[in-house]
Coordinates of C-alpha atoms in Angstrom, one line a residue:
X1 CA 0.0 0.0 0.0
X2 CA 2.9 2.4 0.8
X3 CA 6.1 2.6 -1.3
X4 CA 9.0 2.4 1.2
X5 CA 11.2 1.5 -1.8
X6 CA 10.9 5.0 -3.2
X7 CA 14.2 6.9 -3.1
X8 CA 13.3 10.4 -2.2
X9 CA 15.3 13.5 -3.3
X10 CA 16.1 15.4 -0.1
X11 CA 18.3 18.0 -1.7
X12 CA 17.5 21.7 -1.1
X13 CA 15.7 20.9 2.2
X14 CA 18.6 21.7 4.6
X15 CA 18.3 18.1 5.8
X16 CA 20.6 17.8 8.8
X17 CA 22.3 14.5 7.9
X18 CA 23.0 15.6 4.4
X19 CA 24.2 19.0 5.5
X20 CA 26.4 17.5 8.1
X21 CA 27.9 15.3 5.5
X22 CA 28.5 18.2 3.2
X23 CA 30.1 20.3 6.0
X24 CA 32.4 17.3 6.8
X25 CA 33.8 17.8 3.3
X26 CA 31.9 15.0 1.6
X27 CA 30.6 15.4 -1.9
X28 CA 27.0 14.5 -2.9
X29 CA 27.9 11.0 -4.0
X30 CA 28.6 10.0 -0.4
X31 CA 25.4 8.7 1.3
X32 CA 25.0 9.6 5.0
X33 CA 23.6 6.7 7.1
X34 CA 23.8 8.9 10.2
X35 CA 21.3 11.1 12.1
X36 CA 18.2 9.3 13.2
X37 CA 15.5 10.3 10.8
X38 CA 14.1 7.9 8.2
X39 CA 14.5 8.2 4.5
X40 CA 10.9 7.4 4.0
X41 CA 8.1 9.9 3.3
X42 CA 5.9 10.5 6.4
X43 CA 2.4 9.0 6.5
X44 CA 0.1 10.6 3.9
X45 CA -2.4 11.4 6.6
X46 CA 0.2 13.5 8.4
X47 CA 1.2 15.3 5.2
X48 CA -2.5 16.0 4.5
X49 CA -3.1 17.4 7.9
X50 CA -0.2 19.7 7.7
X51 CA -1.2 21.0 4.2
X52 CA -4.8 21.6 5.5
X53 CA -3.3 23.6 8.5
X54 CA -1.0 25.5 6.1
X55 CA -4.1 26.6 4.1
X56 CA -5.3 28.7 7.1
X57 CA -4.2 32.3 7.2
X58 CA -2.7 32.4 10.7
X59 CA 0.4 30.6 12.2
X60 CA 0.1 32.1 15.7
X61 CA 1.2 30.9 19.1
X62 CA -0.5 27.6 19.8
X63 CA -1.4 25.5 22.7
X64 CA -2.6 21.9 22.6
X65 CA -6.3 21.2 22.4
X66 CA -8.2 18.3 24.0
X67 CA -7.9 16.4 20.7
X68 CA -4.1 16.4 21.0
X69 CA -4.2 15.1 24.6
X70 CA -6.7 12.4 23.6
X71 CA -4.5 11.3 20.7
X72 CA -1.6 10.8 23.1
X73 CA -3.6 9.0 25.7
X74 CA -5.2 6.7 23.2
X75 CA -1.9 5.9 21.4
X76 CA -0.2 5.0 24.6
X77 CA -3.1 2.9 25.8
X78 CA -3.7 1.1 22.5
X79 CA 0.0 0.5 21.5
X80 CA 1.7 0.2 24.8
X81 CA -0.9 -0.7 27.4
X82 CA 0.0 2.5 29.3
X83 CA -2.7 4.4 31.1
X84 CA -1.9 8.1 31.5
X85 CA -3.9 11.1 32.5
X86 CA -4.2 14.4 30.6
X87 CA -2.8 16.4 33.5
X88 CA 0.4 14.3 33.5
X89 CA 1.4 15.5 30.0
X90 CA 3.9 18.4 29.7
X91 CA 4.7 19.5 26.2
X92 CA 8.3 20.4 25.1
X93 CA 9.9 21.4 21.8
X94 CA 11.9 18.2 21.5
X95 CA 13.0 15.4 23.9
X96 CA 16.4 16.9 24.6
X97 CA 14.9 20.2 25.7
X98 CA 12.5 18.2 27.8
X99 CA 15.3 16.3 29.5
X100 CA 17.2 19.6 29.9
X101 CA 14.1 21.2 31.6
X102 CA 13.5 18.3 34.1
X103 CA 17.2 18.1 34.9
X104 CA 17.4 21.8 35.7
X105 CA 14.3 21.3 37.9
X106 CA 15.7 18.6 40.1
X107 CA 19.5 18.7 40.0
X108 CA 21.7 21.2 42.0
X109 CA 25.3 22.2 41.4
X110 CA 27.7 19.5 42.2
X111 CA 25.2 16.7 42.1
X112 CA 25.7 13.6 39.9
X113 CA 23.6 11.9 37.2
X114 CA 24.2 8.5 35.6
X115 CA 24.1 7.7 31.9
X116 CA 24.5 4.3 30.3
X117 CA 27.2 4.4 27.6
X118 CA 27.6 4.2 24.7
X119 CA 24.6 6.5 24.5
X120 CA 22.8 9.2 22.5
X121 CA 25.4 12.1 22.3
X122 CA 23.4 14.9 23.9
X123 CA 23.3 13.0 27.1
X124 CA 27.0 13.9 27.6
X125 CA 26.1 17.6 27.5
X126 CA 23.8 17.5 30.6
X127 CA 26.9 18.2 32.7
X128 CA 26.8 21.8 31.3
X129 CA 23.5 22.6 32.9
X130 CA 24.5 22.9 36.5
X131 CA 28.1 21.9 37.0
X132 CA 27.0 18.4 37.4
X133 CA 29.2 15.3 37.3
X134 CA 28.2 12.6 34.9
X135 CA 28.8 9.0 36.0
X136 CA 29.0 6.4 33.2
X137 CA 27.4 3.0 33.8
X138 CA 29.0 1.3 30.8
X139 CA 27.0 -1.4 29.1
X140 CA 28.6 -4.8 28.8
X141 CA 28.7 -6.8 25.5
X142 CA 28.4 -10.4 26.5
X143 CA 27.2 -13.5 24.5
X144 CA 26.4 -11.3 21.5
X145 CA 24.2 -8.9 23.5
X146 CA 24.5 -5.6 25.3
X147 CA 23.6 -5.9 29.0
X148 CA 23.4 -3.5 32.0
X149 CA 26.2 -3.8 34.6
X150 CA 23.9 -3.8 37.6
X151 CA 26.7 -4.1 40.1
X152 CA 28.3 -1.0 38.8
X153 CA 24.9 0.8 38.5
X154 CA 24.2 0.2 42.2
X155 CA 27.6 1.5 43.2
X156 CA 27.0 4.7 41.2
X157 CA 23.4 5.0 42.5
X158 CA 24.8 5.5 46.0
X159 CA 26.2 8.9 45.0
X160 CA 23.9 10.0 42.2
X161 CA 20.6 12.0 42.1
X162 CA 19.2 10.6 38.8
X163 CA 19.6 7.9 36.1
X164 CA 18.9 9.0 32.5
X165 CA 17.6 5.8 31.0
X166 CA 17.3 5.1 27.2
X167 CA 14.6 2.5 26.3
X168 CA 14.8 1.3 23.6
X169 CA 18.5 2.1 23.8
X170 CA 20.1 4.4 21.3
X171 CA 22.6 3.4 19.8
X172 CA 22.9 -0.3 20.8
X173 CA 19.3 -1.2 20.0
X174 CA 18.5 -3.1 23.2
X175 CA 14.9 -3.2 24.3
X176 CA 15.2 -3.6 28.1
X177 CA 13.1 -6.4 29.4
X178 CA 10.6 -6.1 32.2
X179 CA 13.0 -8.0 34.6
X180 CA 15.8 -5.6 33.7
X181 CA 13.6 -2.6 34.4
X182 CA 12.4 -4.2 37.6
X183 CA 16.1 -4.4 38.7
X184 CA 16.5 -0.7 37.9
X185 CA 13.4 0.0 39.9
X186 CA 14.8 -1.8 42.9
X187 CA 17.9 0.3 42.8
X188 CA 15.9 3.5 42.3
X189 CA 13.7 2.8 45.4
X190 CA 16.7 1.8 47.5
X191 CA 18.7 4.9 46.7
X192 CA 15.9 7.4 46.2
X193 CA 17.0 7.9 42.6
X194 CA 15.1 9.9 39.9
X195 CA 14.5 8.0 36.7
X196 CA 14.4 10.1 33.6
X197 CA 13.5 7.7 30.7
X198 CA 14.0 8.7 27.1
X199 CA 11.5 6.5 25.3
X200 CA 11.6 8.2 21.9
X201 CA 12.0 4.9 20.1
X202 CA 9.2 3.1 22.0
X203 CA 7.3 2.4 18.7
X204 CA 10.2 0.5 17.1
X205 CA 10.5 -3.1 18.2
X206 CA 11.2 -6.1 16.0
X207 CA 11.3 -9.9 15.8
X208 CA 9.0 -10.4 18.8
X209 CA 10.9 -8.1 21.2
X210 CA 8.5 -6.3 23.5
X211 CA 8.9 -2.8 24.8
X212 CA 7.8 -2.1 28.4
X213 CA 7.1 1.5 29.4
X214 CA 9.1 2.4 32.5
X215 CA 5.8 3.6 34.1
X216 CA 4.3 0.2 34.0
X217 CA 7.2 -1.0 36.2
X218 CA 7.3 1.9 38.7
X219 CA 4.1 2.0 40.7
X220 CA 3.2 5.3 42.5
X221 CA 6.9 6.4 42.4
X222 CA 7.1 10.1 42.5
X223 CA 10.5 10.4 40.9
X224 CA 9.9 8.9 37.4
X225 CA 9.5 10.9 34.2
X226 CA 9.1 9.5 30.7
X227 CA 9.9 11.4 27.4
X228 CA 8.0 10.4 24.3
X229 CA 7.0 11.8 20.9
X230 CA 5.7 10.8 17.4
X231 CA 8.8 12.4 15.8
X232 CA 10.9 9.3 15.2
X233 CA 7.9 7.1 14.5
X234 CA 6.4 9.2 11.8
X235 CA 9.6 11.0 10.6
X236 CA 8.5 14.5 11.8
X237 CA 11.4 15.4 14.1
X238 CA 11.7 18.8 12.4
X239 CA 8.3 19.7 13.8
X240 CA 9.8 19.7 17.4
X241 CA 6.8 18.5 19.3
X242 CA 7.4 16.1 22.2
X243 CA 6.0 15.5 25.6
X244 CA 7.0 14.4 29.1
X245 CA 4.8 12.2 31.3
X246 CA 5.1 13.4 34.9
X247 CA 2.6 11.6 37.2
X248 CA 3.7 13.3 40.4
X249 CA 1.9 16.6 41.1
X250 CA 4.7 18.2 43.0
X251 CA 7.4 17.3 40.5
X252 CA 5.2 18.4 37.6
X253 CA 4.5 21.8 39.3
X254 CA 8.2 22.3 39.8
X255 CA 9.0 21.5 36.2
X256 CA 6.2 23.8 35.0
X257 CA 7.5 26.6 37.2
X258 CA 11.1 26.2 35.8
X259 CA 9.6 26.1 32.3
X260 CA 7.6 29.4 32.9
X261 CA 10.9 31.1 33.8
X262 CA 12.9 29.7 31.0
X263 CA 13.3 30.8 27.3
X264 CA 12.8 27.3 26.0
X265 CA 9.7 28.1 23.9
X266 CA 6.7 26.0 23.2
X267 CA 5.2 23.7 20.6
X268 CA 4.0 24.8 17.1
X269 CA 0.8 24.5 15.2
X270 CA 2.1 22.1 12.6
X271 CA 3.6 19.8 15.2
X272 CA 0.3 19.5 17.0
X273 CA -1.8 18.8 14.0
X274 CA 0.9 16.3 12.8
X275 CA 0.8 14.5 16.2
X276 CA -3.0 14.1 16.0
X277 CA -3.0 12.9 12.5
X278 CA -0.1 10.5 13.2
X279 CA -1.6 8.9 16.3
X280 CA -5.2 9.0 15.2
X281 CA -5.1 8.2 11.5
X282 CA -1.8 6.7 10.5
X283 CA -1.7 3.3 12.2
X284 CA -1.8 1.3 8.9
X285 CA 1.2 3.2 7.6
X286 CA 3.0 2.7 10.9
X287 CA 2.5 -1.1 10.8
X288 CA 3.7 -1.4 7.2
X289 CA 6.7 0.8 8.0
X290 CA 7.7 -1.5 11.0
X291 CA 7.4 -4.5 8.8
X292 CA 9.6 -3.0 6.1
X293 CA 12.2 -1.9 8.7
X294 CA 12.3 -5.4 10.2
X295 CA 13.2 -6.7 6.8
X296 CA 16.1 -4.2 6.6
X297 CA 17.3 -5.2 10.0
X298 CA 17.1 -8.9 9.4
X299 CA 18.9 -8.5 6.0
X300 CA 21.7 -6.3 7.3
X301 CA 22.2 -8.5 10.4
X302 CA 22.5 -11.6 8.3
X303 CA 25.0 -10.0 5.9
X304 CA 27.2 -8.4 8.7
X305 CA 27.3 -11.7 10.6
X306 CA 29.4 -13.1 7.7
X307 CA 32.1 -10.5 8.4
X308 CA 34.9 -11.6 10.7
X309 CA 36.4 -9.1 13.1
X310 CA 33.4 -7.0 13.9
X311 CA 30.9 -7.2 16.8
X312 CA 27.3 -6.1 16.9
X313 CA 23.9 -7.0 18.3
X314 CA 21.0 -7.4 16.0
X315 CA 18.8 -4.5 17.0
X316 CA 15.8 -5.4 19.1
X317 CA 14.5 -1.9 18.8
X318 CA 15.3 1.5 17.1
X319 CA 16.4 1.5 13.5
X320 CA 20.0 1.9 14.4
X321 CA 22.8 -0.6 14.4
X322 CA 25.9 -0.3 16.6
X323 CA 29.0 -2.0 15.2
X324 CA 32.1 -2.4 17.3
X325 CA 35.3 -2.3 15.1
X326 CA 37.8 -2.4 17.9
X327 CA 39.1 -5.9 17.0
X328 CA 40.3 -4.6 13.6
X329 CA 43.1 -2.7 15.5
X330 CA 42.9 0.2 13.1
X331 CA 43.0 4.0 13.6
X332 CA 39.4 5.3 13.8
X333 CA 40.1 8.3 11.6
X334 CA 41.6 6.0 8.9
X335 CA 38.6 3.7 9.1
X336 CA 36.2 6.6 8.5
X337 CA 38.4 7.8 5.6
X338 CA 37.9 4.4 4.0
X339 CA 34.1 4.4 4.6
X340 CA 33.9 7.8 3.0
X341 CA 36.1 6.8 0.1
X342 CA 33.6 4.0 -0.5
X343 CA 30.7 6.5 -0.4
X344 CA 29.2 5.8 2.9
X345 CA 29.2 8.2 5.8
X346 CA 28.6 6.6 9.2
X347 CA 28.1 8.1 12.7
X348 CA 31.4 8.4 14.5
X349 CA 31.2 6.4 17.8
X350 CA 33.3 9.0 19.5
X351 CA 30.3 11.2 20.1
X352 CA 28.5 8.2 21.7
X353 CA 31.4 7.4 24.0
X354 CA 33.3 4.8 22.0
X355 CA 35.7 5.9 19.2
X356 CA 36.1 2.3 17.9
X357 CA 32.5 1.9 17.0
X358 CA 30.0 3.3 14.4
X359 CA 26.3 3.8 14.5
X360 CA 24.4 3.0 11.2
X361 CA 20.9 4.2 10.4
X362 CA 18.9 1.4 8.6
X363 CA 15.7 3.4 7.8
X364 CA 16.3 3.6 4.1
X365 CA 14.9 2.1 0.9
X366 CA 16.2 -1.4 0.3
X367 CA 18.4 -0.5 -2.7
X368 CA 20.2 2.0 -0.5
X369 CA 20.6 -0.6 2.3
X370 CA 22.0 -3.1 -0.2
X371 CA 24.5 -0.4 -1.3
X372 CA 25.4 0.2 2.3
X373 CA 26.1 -3.5 2.9
X374 CA 28.2 -3.8 -0.2
X375 CA 30.3 -0.8 0.6
X376 CA 30.6 -1.6 4.3
X377 CA 32.0 -5.1 3.4
X378 CA 34.4 -3.6 0.9
X379 CA 35.5 -1.1 3.5
X380 CA 36.1 -3.7 6.2
X381 CA 38.3 -5.7 3.8
X382 CA 40.4 -2.6 3.1
X383 CA 40.7 -1.8 6.8
X384 CA 41.9 -5.4 7.5
X385 CA 44.5 -5.0 4.7
X386 CA 46.1 -2.1 6.6
X387 CA 47.2 -4.3 9.5

């Protein structure tokens, strides 16, 4: 019904991943498989809703209406068995600004927060907010799978104020299981730890892996906040419309107070109408997109498993693949030069906390994915030839 094989021309749109590639000195023949947006057209219902809104004569300051709240509540209930209330929802112009807002609301100078590395690069910048110290709870790669080092997490929880969780995890692609989340909850209760859970990729799970919202694990815990949005799911990140779920009245009041005194800004009319159209009217498109992405993930995982000297976990969630190249014993800069020579631009693992790895975006039409695999294999052979 939907043509996810279509290769869409994104030139002239100031698309971040193409502009980033250009600014890195790459010519237009180099394909970026980097920043996490999809190279698929958004759902037609979302486009139609935005065009209808654009036909009106005013693009004024906008606040969410009841229809937007209902769309969120119904999506979370229907898709993730999560019951939330309207008053719990706090809108933010993006998930990172939302995390920024909550962190500034609860963390004081000199306090510590925990992140689980390798992780989404902006998490490293939270230390700039209030002279905080970031503690890294490094994930363990064991038996072909990334796992949480719970012993280390508990040690760090003794001296931290909050854990910034990523579920599903960007970039390693883990979907944390309910037992894993329950272990996190035990540590949080024991050490009075805030849990700030980035669940932006909640709608991307594959091959019978099941996402559990953190709020289904924490019961009546006043120190948990979830961050969600339709932006990754429907490829509308540029509309900067996200929301935090904050059940506790006191914490929510504190966050709203800080927001009222900040210059962060609010949501926009196109983001709100796109959210409603996505959650209410685009479920058929969503299901077809997930099926297509699962095919990409299965294909790339099978092909990369044939390559000696690299380590990766087949993504359980997200549309990103994290590949560890450390066993190749090669200079990271030289490896990236080879990738670019072979016309593929990959996300440098340095920004995620591991310079010997790369993150690869797999949300592309199949022909582009086949090109990626071919050029990646060729690059690895050339890297091996260096040693």
